[in-house]
Structure formats: C-alpha cells, structure tokens
Short mmCIF file of C-alpha atoms and ligand atoms in Angstrom, two decimals:
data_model
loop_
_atom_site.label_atom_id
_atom_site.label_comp_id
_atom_site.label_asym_id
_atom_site.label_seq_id
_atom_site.Cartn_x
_atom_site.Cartn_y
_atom_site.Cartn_z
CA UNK X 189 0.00 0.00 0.00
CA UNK X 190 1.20 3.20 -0.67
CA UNK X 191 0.91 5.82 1.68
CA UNK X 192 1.94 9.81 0.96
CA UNK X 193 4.75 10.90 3.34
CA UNK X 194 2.65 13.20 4.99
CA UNK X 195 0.26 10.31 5.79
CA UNK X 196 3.24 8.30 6.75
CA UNK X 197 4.20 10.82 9.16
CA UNK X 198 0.86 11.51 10.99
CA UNK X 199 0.70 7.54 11.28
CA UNK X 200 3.79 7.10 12.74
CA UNK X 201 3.30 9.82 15.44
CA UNK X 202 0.13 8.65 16.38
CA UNK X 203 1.67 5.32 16.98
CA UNK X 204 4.64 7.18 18.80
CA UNK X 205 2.23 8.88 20.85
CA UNK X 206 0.35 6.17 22.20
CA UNK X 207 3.31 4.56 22.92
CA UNK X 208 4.82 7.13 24.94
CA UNK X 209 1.46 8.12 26.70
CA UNK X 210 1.50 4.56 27.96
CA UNK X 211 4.78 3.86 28.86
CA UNK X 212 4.92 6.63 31.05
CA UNK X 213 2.07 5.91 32.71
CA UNK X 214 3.49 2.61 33.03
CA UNK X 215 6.66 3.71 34.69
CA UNK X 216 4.59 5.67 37.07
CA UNK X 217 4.45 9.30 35.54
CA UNK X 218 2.01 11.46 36.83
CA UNK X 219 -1.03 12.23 34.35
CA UNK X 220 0.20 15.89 33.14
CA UNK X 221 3.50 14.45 32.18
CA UNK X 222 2.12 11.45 30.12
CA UNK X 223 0.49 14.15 28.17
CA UNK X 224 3.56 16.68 27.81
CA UNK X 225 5.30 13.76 26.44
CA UNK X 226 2.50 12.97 23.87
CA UNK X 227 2.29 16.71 22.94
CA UNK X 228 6.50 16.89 22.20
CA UNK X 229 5.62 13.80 20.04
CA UNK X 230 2.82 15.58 18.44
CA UNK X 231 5.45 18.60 18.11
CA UNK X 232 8.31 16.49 16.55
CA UNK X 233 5.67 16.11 13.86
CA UNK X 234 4.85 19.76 13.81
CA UNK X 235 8.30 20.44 12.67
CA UNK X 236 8.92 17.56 10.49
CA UNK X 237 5.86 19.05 8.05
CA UNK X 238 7.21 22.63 8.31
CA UNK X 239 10.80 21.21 7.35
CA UNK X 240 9.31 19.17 3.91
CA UNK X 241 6.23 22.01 3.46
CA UNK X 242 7.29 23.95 0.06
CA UNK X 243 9.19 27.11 0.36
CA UNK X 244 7.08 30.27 0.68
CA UNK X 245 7.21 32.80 -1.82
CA UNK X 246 9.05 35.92 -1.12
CA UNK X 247 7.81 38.86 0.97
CA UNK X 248 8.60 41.99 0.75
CA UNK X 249 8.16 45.72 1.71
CA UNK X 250 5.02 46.63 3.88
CA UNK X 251 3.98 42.73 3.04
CA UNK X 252 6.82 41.31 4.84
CA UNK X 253 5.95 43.90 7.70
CA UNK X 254 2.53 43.03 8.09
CA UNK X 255 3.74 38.99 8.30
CA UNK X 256 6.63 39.10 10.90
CA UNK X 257 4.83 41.39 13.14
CA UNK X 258 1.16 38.93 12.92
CA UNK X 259 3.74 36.22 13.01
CA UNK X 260 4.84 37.73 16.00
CA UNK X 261 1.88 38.37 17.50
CA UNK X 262 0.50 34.42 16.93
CA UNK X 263 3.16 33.59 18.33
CA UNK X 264 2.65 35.61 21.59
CA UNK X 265 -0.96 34.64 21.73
CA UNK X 266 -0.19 30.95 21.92
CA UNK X 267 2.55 31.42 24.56
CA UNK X 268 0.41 33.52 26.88
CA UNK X 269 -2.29 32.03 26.28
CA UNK X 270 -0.60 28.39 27.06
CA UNK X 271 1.12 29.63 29.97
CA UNK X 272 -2.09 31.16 31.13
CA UNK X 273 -4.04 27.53 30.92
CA UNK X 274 -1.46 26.41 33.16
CA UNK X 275 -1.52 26.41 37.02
CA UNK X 276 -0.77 29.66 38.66
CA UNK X 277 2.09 30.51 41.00
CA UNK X 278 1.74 33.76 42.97
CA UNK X 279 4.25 34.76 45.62
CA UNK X 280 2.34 36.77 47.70
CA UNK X 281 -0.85 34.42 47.89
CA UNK X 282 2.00 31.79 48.99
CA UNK X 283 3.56 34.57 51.24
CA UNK X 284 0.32 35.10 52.48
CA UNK X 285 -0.77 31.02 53.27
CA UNK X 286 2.89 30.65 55.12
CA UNK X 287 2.17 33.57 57.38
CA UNK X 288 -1.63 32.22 58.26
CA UNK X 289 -0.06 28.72 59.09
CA UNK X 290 2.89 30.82 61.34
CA UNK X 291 0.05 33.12 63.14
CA UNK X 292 -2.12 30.08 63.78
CA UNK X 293 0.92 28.41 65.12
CA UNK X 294 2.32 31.21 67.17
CA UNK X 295 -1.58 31.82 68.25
CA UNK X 296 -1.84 28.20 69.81
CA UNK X 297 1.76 28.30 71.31
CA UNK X 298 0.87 31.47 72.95
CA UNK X 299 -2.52 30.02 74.60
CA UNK X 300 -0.46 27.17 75.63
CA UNK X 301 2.01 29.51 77.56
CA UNK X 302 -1.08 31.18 79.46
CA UNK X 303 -2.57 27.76 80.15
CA UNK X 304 0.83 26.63 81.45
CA UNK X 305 1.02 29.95 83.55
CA UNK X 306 -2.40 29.34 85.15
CA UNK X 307 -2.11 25.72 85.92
CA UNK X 308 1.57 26.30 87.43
CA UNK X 309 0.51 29.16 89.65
CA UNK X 310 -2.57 26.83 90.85
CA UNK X 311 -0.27 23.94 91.30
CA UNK X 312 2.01 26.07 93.72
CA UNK X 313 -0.97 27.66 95.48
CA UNK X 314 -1.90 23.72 95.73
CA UNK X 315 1.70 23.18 97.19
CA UNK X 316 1.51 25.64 99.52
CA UNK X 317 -2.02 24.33 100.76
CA UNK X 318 -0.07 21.12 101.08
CA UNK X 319 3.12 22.75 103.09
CA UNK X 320 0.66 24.37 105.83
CA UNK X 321 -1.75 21.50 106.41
CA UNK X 322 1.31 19.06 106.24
CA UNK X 323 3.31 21.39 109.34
CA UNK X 324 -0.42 21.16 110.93
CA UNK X 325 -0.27 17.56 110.69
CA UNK X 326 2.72 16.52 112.20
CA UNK X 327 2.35 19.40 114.70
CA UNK X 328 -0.81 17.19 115.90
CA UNK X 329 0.52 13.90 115.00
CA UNK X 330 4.17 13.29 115.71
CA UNK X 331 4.17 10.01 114.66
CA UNK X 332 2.94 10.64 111.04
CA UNK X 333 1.98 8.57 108.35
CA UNK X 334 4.57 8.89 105.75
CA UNK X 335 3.56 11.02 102.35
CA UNK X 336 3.25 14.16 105.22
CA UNK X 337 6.67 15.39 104.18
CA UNK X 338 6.24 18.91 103.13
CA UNK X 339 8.00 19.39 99.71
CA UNK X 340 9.45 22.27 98.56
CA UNK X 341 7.67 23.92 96.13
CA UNK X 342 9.55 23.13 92.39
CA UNK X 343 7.39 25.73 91.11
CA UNK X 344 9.78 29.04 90.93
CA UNK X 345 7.86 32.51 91.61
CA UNK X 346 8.47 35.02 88.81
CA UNK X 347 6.40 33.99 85.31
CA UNK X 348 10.06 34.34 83.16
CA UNK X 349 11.40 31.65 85.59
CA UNK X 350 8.08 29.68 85.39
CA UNK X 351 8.95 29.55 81.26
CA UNK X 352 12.39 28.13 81.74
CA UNK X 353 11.14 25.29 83.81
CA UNK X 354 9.68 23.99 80.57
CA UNK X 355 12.35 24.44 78.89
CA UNK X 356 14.72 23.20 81.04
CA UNK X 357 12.50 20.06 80.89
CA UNK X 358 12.53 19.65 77.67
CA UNK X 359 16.69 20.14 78.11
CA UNK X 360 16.43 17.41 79.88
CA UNK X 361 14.13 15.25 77.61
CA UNK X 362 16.93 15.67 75.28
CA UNK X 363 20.05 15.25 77.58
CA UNK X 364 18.87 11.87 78.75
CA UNK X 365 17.86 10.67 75.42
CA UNK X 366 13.98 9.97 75.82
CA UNK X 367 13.23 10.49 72.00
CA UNK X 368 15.26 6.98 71.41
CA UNK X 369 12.70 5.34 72.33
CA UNK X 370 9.80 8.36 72.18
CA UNK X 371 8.40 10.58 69.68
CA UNK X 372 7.37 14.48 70.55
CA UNK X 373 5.96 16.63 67.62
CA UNK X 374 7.05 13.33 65.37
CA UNK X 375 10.83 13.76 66.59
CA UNK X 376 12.70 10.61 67.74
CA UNK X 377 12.00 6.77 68.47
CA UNK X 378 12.85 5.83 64.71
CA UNK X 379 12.61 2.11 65.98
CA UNK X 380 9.15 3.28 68.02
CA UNK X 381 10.01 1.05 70.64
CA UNK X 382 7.38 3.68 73.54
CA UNK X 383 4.27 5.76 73.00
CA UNK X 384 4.13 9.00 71.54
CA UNK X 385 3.91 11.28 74.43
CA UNK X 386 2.27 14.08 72.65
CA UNK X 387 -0.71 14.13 74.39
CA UNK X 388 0.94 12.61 78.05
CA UNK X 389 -0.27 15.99 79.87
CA UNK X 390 -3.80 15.65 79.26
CA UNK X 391 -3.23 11.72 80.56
CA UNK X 392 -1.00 12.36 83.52
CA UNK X 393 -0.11 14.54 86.21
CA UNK X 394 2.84 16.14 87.09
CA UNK X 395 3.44 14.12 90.16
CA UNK X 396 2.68 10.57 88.02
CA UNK X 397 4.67 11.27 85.37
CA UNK X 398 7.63 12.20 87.96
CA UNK X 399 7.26 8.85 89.84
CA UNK X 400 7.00 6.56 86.73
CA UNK X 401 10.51 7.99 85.17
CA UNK X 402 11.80 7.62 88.75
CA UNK X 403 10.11 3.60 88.71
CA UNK X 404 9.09 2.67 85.34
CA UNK X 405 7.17 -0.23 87.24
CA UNK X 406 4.70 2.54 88.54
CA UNK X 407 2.28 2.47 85.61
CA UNK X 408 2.32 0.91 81.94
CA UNK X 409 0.95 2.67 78.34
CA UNK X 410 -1.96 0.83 77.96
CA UNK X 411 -0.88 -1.18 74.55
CA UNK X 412 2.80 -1.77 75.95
CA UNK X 413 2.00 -4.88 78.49
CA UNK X 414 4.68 -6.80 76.86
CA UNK X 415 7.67 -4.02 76.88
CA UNK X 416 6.76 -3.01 80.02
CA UNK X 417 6.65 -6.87 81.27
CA UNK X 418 10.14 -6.65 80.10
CA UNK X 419 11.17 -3.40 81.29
CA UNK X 420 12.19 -1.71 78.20
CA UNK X 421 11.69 1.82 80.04
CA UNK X 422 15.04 1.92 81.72
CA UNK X 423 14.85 1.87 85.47
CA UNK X 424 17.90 4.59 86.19
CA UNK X 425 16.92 7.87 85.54
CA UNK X 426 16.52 7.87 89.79
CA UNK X 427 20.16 7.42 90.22
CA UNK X 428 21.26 9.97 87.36
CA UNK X 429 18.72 12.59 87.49
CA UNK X 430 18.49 15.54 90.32
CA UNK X 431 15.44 16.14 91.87
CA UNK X 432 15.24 19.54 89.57
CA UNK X 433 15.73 17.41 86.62
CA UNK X 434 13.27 15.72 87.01
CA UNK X 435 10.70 17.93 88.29
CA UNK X 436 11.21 19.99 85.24
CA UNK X 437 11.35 17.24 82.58
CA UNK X 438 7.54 16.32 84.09
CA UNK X 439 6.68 19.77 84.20
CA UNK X 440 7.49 19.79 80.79
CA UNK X 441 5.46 16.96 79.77
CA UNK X 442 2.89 17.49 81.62
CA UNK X 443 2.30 20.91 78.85
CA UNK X 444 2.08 18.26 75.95
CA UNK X 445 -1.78 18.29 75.51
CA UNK X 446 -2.30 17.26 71.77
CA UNK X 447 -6.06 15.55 71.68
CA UNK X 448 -4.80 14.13 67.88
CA UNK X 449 -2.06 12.62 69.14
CA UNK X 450 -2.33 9.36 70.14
CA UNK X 451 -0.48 8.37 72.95
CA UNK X 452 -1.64 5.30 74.68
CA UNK X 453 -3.31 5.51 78.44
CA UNK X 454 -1.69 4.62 81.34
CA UNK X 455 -2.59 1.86 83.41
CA UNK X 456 -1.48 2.28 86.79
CA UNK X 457 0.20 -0.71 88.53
CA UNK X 458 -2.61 -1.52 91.19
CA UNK X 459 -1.03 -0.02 94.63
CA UNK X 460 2.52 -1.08 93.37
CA UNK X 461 3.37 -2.71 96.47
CA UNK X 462 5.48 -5.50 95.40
CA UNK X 463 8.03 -3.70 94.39
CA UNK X 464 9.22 -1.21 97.51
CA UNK X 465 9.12 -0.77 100.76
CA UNK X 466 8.62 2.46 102.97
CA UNK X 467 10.78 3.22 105.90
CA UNK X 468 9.78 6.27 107.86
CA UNK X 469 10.30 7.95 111.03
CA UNK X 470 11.49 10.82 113.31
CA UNK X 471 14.93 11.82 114.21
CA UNK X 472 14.95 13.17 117.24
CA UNK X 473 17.86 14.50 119.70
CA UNK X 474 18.20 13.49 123.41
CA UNK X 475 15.55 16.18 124.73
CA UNK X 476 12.99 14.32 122.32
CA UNK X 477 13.17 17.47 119.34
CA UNK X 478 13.31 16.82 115.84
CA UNK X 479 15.93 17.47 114.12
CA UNK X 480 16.39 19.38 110.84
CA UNK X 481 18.24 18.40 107.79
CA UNK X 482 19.85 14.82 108.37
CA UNK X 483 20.97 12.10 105.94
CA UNK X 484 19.10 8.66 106.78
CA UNK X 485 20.42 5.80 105.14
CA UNK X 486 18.47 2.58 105.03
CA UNK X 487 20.52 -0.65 104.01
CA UNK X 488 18.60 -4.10 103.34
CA UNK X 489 20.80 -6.65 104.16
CA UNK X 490 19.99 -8.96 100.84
CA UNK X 491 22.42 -10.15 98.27
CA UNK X 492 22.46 -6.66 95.77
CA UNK X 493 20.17 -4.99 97.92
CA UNK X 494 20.53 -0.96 97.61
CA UNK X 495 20.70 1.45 99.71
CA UNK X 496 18.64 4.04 99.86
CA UNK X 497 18.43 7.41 101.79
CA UNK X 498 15.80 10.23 102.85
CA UNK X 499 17.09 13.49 104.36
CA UNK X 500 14.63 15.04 107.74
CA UNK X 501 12.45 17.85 107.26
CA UNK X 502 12.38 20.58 109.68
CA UNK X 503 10.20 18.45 112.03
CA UNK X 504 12.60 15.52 112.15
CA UNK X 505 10.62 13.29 109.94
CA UNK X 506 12.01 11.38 106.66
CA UNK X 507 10.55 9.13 104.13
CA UNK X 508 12.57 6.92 102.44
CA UNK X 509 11.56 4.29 99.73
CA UNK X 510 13.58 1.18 99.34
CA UNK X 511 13.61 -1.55 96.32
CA UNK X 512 12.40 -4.38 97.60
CA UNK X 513 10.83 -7.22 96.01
CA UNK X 514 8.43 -10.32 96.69
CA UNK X 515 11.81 -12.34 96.97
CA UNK X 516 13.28 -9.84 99.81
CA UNK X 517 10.76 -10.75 102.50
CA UNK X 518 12.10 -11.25 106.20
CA UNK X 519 15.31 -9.32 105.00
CA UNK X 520 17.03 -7.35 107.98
CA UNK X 521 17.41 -3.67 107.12
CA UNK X 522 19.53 -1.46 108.88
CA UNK X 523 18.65 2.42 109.42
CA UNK X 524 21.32 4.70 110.63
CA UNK X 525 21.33 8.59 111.20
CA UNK X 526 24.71 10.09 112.47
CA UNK X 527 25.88 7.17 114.43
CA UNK X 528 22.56 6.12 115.82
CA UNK X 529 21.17 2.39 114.11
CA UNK X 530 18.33 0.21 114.64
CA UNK X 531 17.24 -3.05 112.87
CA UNK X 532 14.13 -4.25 112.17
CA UNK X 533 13.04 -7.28 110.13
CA UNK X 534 11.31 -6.39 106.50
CA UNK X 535 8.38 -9.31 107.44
CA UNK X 536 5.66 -9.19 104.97
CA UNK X 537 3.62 -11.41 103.11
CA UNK X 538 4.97 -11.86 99.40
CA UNK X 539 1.44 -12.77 98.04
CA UNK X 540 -0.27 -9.75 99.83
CA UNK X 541 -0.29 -7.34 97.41
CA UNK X 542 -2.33 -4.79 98.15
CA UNK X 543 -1.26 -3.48 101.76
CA UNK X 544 1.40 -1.46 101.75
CA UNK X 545 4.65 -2.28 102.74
CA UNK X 546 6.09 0.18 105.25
CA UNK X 547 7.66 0.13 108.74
CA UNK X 548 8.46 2.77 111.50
CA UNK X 549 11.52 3.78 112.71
CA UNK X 550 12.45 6.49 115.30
CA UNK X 551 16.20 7.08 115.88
CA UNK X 552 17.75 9.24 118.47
CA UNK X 553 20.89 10.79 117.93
CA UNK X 554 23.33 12.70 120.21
CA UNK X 555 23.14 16.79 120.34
CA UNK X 556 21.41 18.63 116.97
CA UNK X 557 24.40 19.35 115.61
CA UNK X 558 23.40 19.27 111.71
CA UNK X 559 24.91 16.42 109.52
C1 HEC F 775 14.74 2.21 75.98
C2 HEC F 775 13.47 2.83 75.70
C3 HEC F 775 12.91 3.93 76.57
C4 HEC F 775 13.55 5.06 77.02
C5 HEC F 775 15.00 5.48 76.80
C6 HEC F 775 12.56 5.83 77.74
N1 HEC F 775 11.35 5.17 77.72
FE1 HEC F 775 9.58 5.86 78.50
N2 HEC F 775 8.66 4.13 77.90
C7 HEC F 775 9.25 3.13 77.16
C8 HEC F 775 8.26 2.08 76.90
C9 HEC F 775 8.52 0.79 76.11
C10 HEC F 775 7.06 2.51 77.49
C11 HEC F 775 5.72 1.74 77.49
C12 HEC F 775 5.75 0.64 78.51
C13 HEC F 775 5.69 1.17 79.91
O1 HEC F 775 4.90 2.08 80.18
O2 HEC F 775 6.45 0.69 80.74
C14 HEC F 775 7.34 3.81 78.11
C15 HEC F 775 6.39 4.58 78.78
C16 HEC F 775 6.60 5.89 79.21
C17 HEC F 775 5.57 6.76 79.75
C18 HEC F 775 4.10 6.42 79.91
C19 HEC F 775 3.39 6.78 78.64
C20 HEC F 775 1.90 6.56 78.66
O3 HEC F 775 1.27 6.80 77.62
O4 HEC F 775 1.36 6.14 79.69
C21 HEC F 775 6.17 7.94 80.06
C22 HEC F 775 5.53 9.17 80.66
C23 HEC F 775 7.58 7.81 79.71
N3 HEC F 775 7.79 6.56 79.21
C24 HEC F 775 8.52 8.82 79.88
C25 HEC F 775 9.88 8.68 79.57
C26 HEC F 775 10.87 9.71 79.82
C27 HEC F 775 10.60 11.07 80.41
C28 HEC F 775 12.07 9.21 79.40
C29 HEC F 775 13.45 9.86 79.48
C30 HEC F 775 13.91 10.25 80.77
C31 HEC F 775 11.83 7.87 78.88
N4 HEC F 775 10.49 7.59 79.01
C32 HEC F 775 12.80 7.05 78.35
C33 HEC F 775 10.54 3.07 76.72
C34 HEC F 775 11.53 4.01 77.01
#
C-alpha cells in the first residue's frame, strides 16, 4: 500500500504517541506528564511538516511587515495564552498562606504559655495548701503517716522563671535521650520502641509522670503490656537525674496536651506494692526534738540490695523508699542517722499485694548538731 509521506508521518506519530502516553504511565508518571510527552511527540511532527512544506514565496516591503509582526503576534498569543491555561504561581498568595499557618501556630503556642502559667501558679498555690496543712499535721501527729513530708515547692515565683522550667524540661528530655525510644511533635523513636507522648499531659499529672521515670514499674501505656513486662523503660533515671531534673522534665510533659495525638493511656500498677518498701520515722535529739536536715540511710541486708536514703524535714521526719521485692521478705534492714542504728526485720507477706509495705523507725541521735 502506498501511503503519501505526509500520511506516513501523521501515522507514525500517532503510533509514537500512544506509545509514549503509555509507557509513562506505566513507569509511574504522573497524568500531566504522560500528556507533555504525547504533545513533544505531536510537536516532533509539527516540525517535520514545516521542514518538507514547500518554500514560501518571497515577501517583501510593507507585506513582509505586516507577516513578521502577525507572526509575532500568533506567536505571543499561543505562549500567553498556554502559559495562562497552566496552574498559577503567585508569591504573595504563597507569602500570604505561610504567614496564616505561622500566626495560627504562634496563636496556639501562645494560649499554651497562658494555660501553662495558670495551671503552674494553681499547682504552687496547691503546694503551699499542702506545706501548711502538712506542718499542721505533724504538729498534731508526731508520729505521722509517711507522704506528710512537706515538699518544697519546684514551682519558681516570677512567670520568666516559670517559662524556663519547661524548657529546662525539655533540656532534659533531650540530655537523657527519651526520644530513642519516644516521639514528641514526630521527633525521635525511629525504631518506636514507647508511646508518643504528645498528648501525656492531658493523661498524667505532674506528680505521676515524675514517679513513673523515677520507677518505670509505677504504671504501663496501655498497649505496651509486653515491653513493660520486660522493662524496656530503663529503670535509672533515679540514680542519674536531680530532683530539679526531674521535676522539670515532668513539668514539661505534663504541657504536651495534643487531643490528635495518640499516645496510649496509662494503666497504673494496682497499689505497686510488690516492688518497695517504705521506711519512715522521726529523728529526734536526746531532749525528744526533731531534728532538721539529716541524711538517713536505710541498708537491706539482701544479696544486691541498695541502699537508699531520705534526708529530715524541719520536724525531724524522713521518708525513704527502698527496692524491695516479693523475693526480699524477712530481710534485715539497717537504718542509721549520724551514728545512731536500729534493725528491724522487713516481714511481709509476698502474696499480699495490696497493703502497703512500710515500717516505723524512730532514731535518736546525740546533740542537733546538723549532719
Ligand atoms: C529504651 C526505651 C525507653 C527510654 C529510653 C525511655 N522510655 Fe519511657 N517508655 C518506654 C516504653 C517501652 C514505654 C511503654 C511501657 C511502659 O509504660 O512501661 C514507656 C512509657 C513511658 C511513659 C508512659 C506513657 C503513657 O502513655 O502512659 C512515660 C511518661 C515515659 N515513658 C517517659 C519517659 C521519659 C521522660 C524518658 C526519658 C527520661 C523515657 N520515658 C525514656 C521506653 C523508654
């Protein structure tokens, strides 16, 4: 069959075309460039047939004018024109949608702030509540139950000082390498090995979230039975962290309130009793005061027990928690204050898990000389 080479051309692009259409799409090109690539085919063509089209005849004077400048102007039609089919980039309407997504951004951050404010001036009007009726308390009952230790407050007074207790929490989120195992704002935990804790302040309080870094065994993200059954959460951040540390770093999660985030509930560890033991008491000089400010050290004397230690208030009275488990029963444990020691026998009942584990002990030490 004979074709005419014009014929043959058209033919062969429209093959060409399809081809390329296809293939792209094929090799996972998005829909607009599938197309481009037909229309450059559909342009080789285009230039093929001006290349064997006859030559024109000859222009000249106001002729040739009149052609290059409507050439001209075709021309410009079909590039504005194109262009103008084509999506539309404007710098100021994208100037404008970065600065709404900024405002919004720097609009929630500063609501945050004043929510953080509020709640941290109730929490030390709270603590101060707590100071007064705990000095009442052992005022009326010397021999208090433990948790009656006034704390200081770790709530600083002036609102700049207030902001750099969250961020010297979240100093300390980063010094001690939580995001290797958690994610904040989608930071960290690459191998998401613990929950997200985006949302941990509207979940915990700052007290909870202080005692489970300082025993991971405290409570468990719902979700994380088995990790926590294994004790992935490390259990040392009571032996490297300073009181301050660690007050901040929950102060600082407790702010993380994201409702889309979600971070798994905690499940608190019913009472916790199997795994410490409370010794608490009064040190008292010979005259039967209190006295201020001195180290207590309690010792269990078990195979790798530890020692742990409380320091007296200005009543006399300490607190101080000791790790011991079901397998520690009956252990001796010595408690010692400035020369002064007394034993008692850690007896409790392993599969009694709901009474709490505690035990008494007054010591009485020479003069009030401060340790
Ligand atoms: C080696 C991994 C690892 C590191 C490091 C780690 N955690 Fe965890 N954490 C976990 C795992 C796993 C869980 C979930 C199981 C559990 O609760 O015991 C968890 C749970 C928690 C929870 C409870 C979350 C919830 O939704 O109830 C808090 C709060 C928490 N971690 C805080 C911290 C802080 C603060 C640090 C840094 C000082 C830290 N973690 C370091 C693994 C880790």
């Amino acid at each position: 069959m004979l074709w005419s080479p014009v014929t043959r051309k058209i033919i062969l692009t429209a093959v060409l075309a399809i081809v390329v259409w296809t293939g792209s799409g094929v090799l996972g090109f998005p829909r607009v460039f599938q197309d481009m690539f037909a229309a450059y085919v559909v342009f080789g063509l285009a230039v093929f047939l001006l290349l064997d089209a006859p030559p024109m005849a000859r222009l000249s004077g106001r002729a040739a004018v009149v052609a290059l400048v409507g050439f001209y102007l075709g021309l410009s039609v079909v590039y504005i024109g194109g262009a103008s089919i084509l999506p539309q980039y404007d710098p100021e309407v994208e100037k404008g949608k970065i600065e709404k997504i900024l405002k919004r951004k720097r609009d929630k951050a500063l609501a945050e702030r004043r929510e953080t404010d509020t709640l941290l001036g109730q929490v030390g009007t709270l603590q101060e509540q707590v100071n007064t009726i705990s000095a009442r308390l052992a005022r009326v009952a010397p021999a208090g139950e433990p948790g009656s230790t006034p704390v200081t407050s770790p709530v600083p007074e002036s609102s700049s000082e207030r902001l750099t207790v969250v961020e010297q929490g979240a100093e300390v989120y980063d010094l001690y390498e939580c995001y290797n195992c958690h994610t904040i704002g989608g930071k960290g935990s690459v191998k998401k090995r613990g929950p997200i804790l985006d949302n941990i302040g509207s979940l915990l309080t700052v007290g909870d979230i202080r005692k489970k870094i300082l025993d991971p065994t405290y409570l468990y993200a719902s979700g994380f039975e088995k990790e926590h059954k294994k004790g992935r959460m490390p259990d040392k951040y009571k032996d490297l962290m300073t009181d301050e540390e660690v007050m901040s770093l929950a102060t600082y999660l407790s702010t993380l309130k994201d409702p889309t985030a979600d971070t798994p509930r905690p499940v608190f560890v019913r009472a916790n009793v199997e795994h410490g033991f409370t010794v608490f008491g009064y040190v008292r000089d010979a005259s039967g005061t209190g006295v201020a400010d001195v180290t207590v050290q309690a010792v269990p004397k078990v195979k790798g027990g530890h020692a742990a230690s409380g320091r007296t208030n200005a009543s006399g009275y300490y607190e101080i928690f000791l790790h011991m488990h079901n397998e520690d029963a009956g252990a001796t444990v010595a408690v010692s204050a400035q020369g002064a020691t007394k034993e008692f026998v850690a007896d409790y009942d392993p599969s009694d898990k709901t009474t709490r584990r505690q035990q008494s002990v007054d010591l009485t030490v020479a003069g009030t000389a401060r340790s």
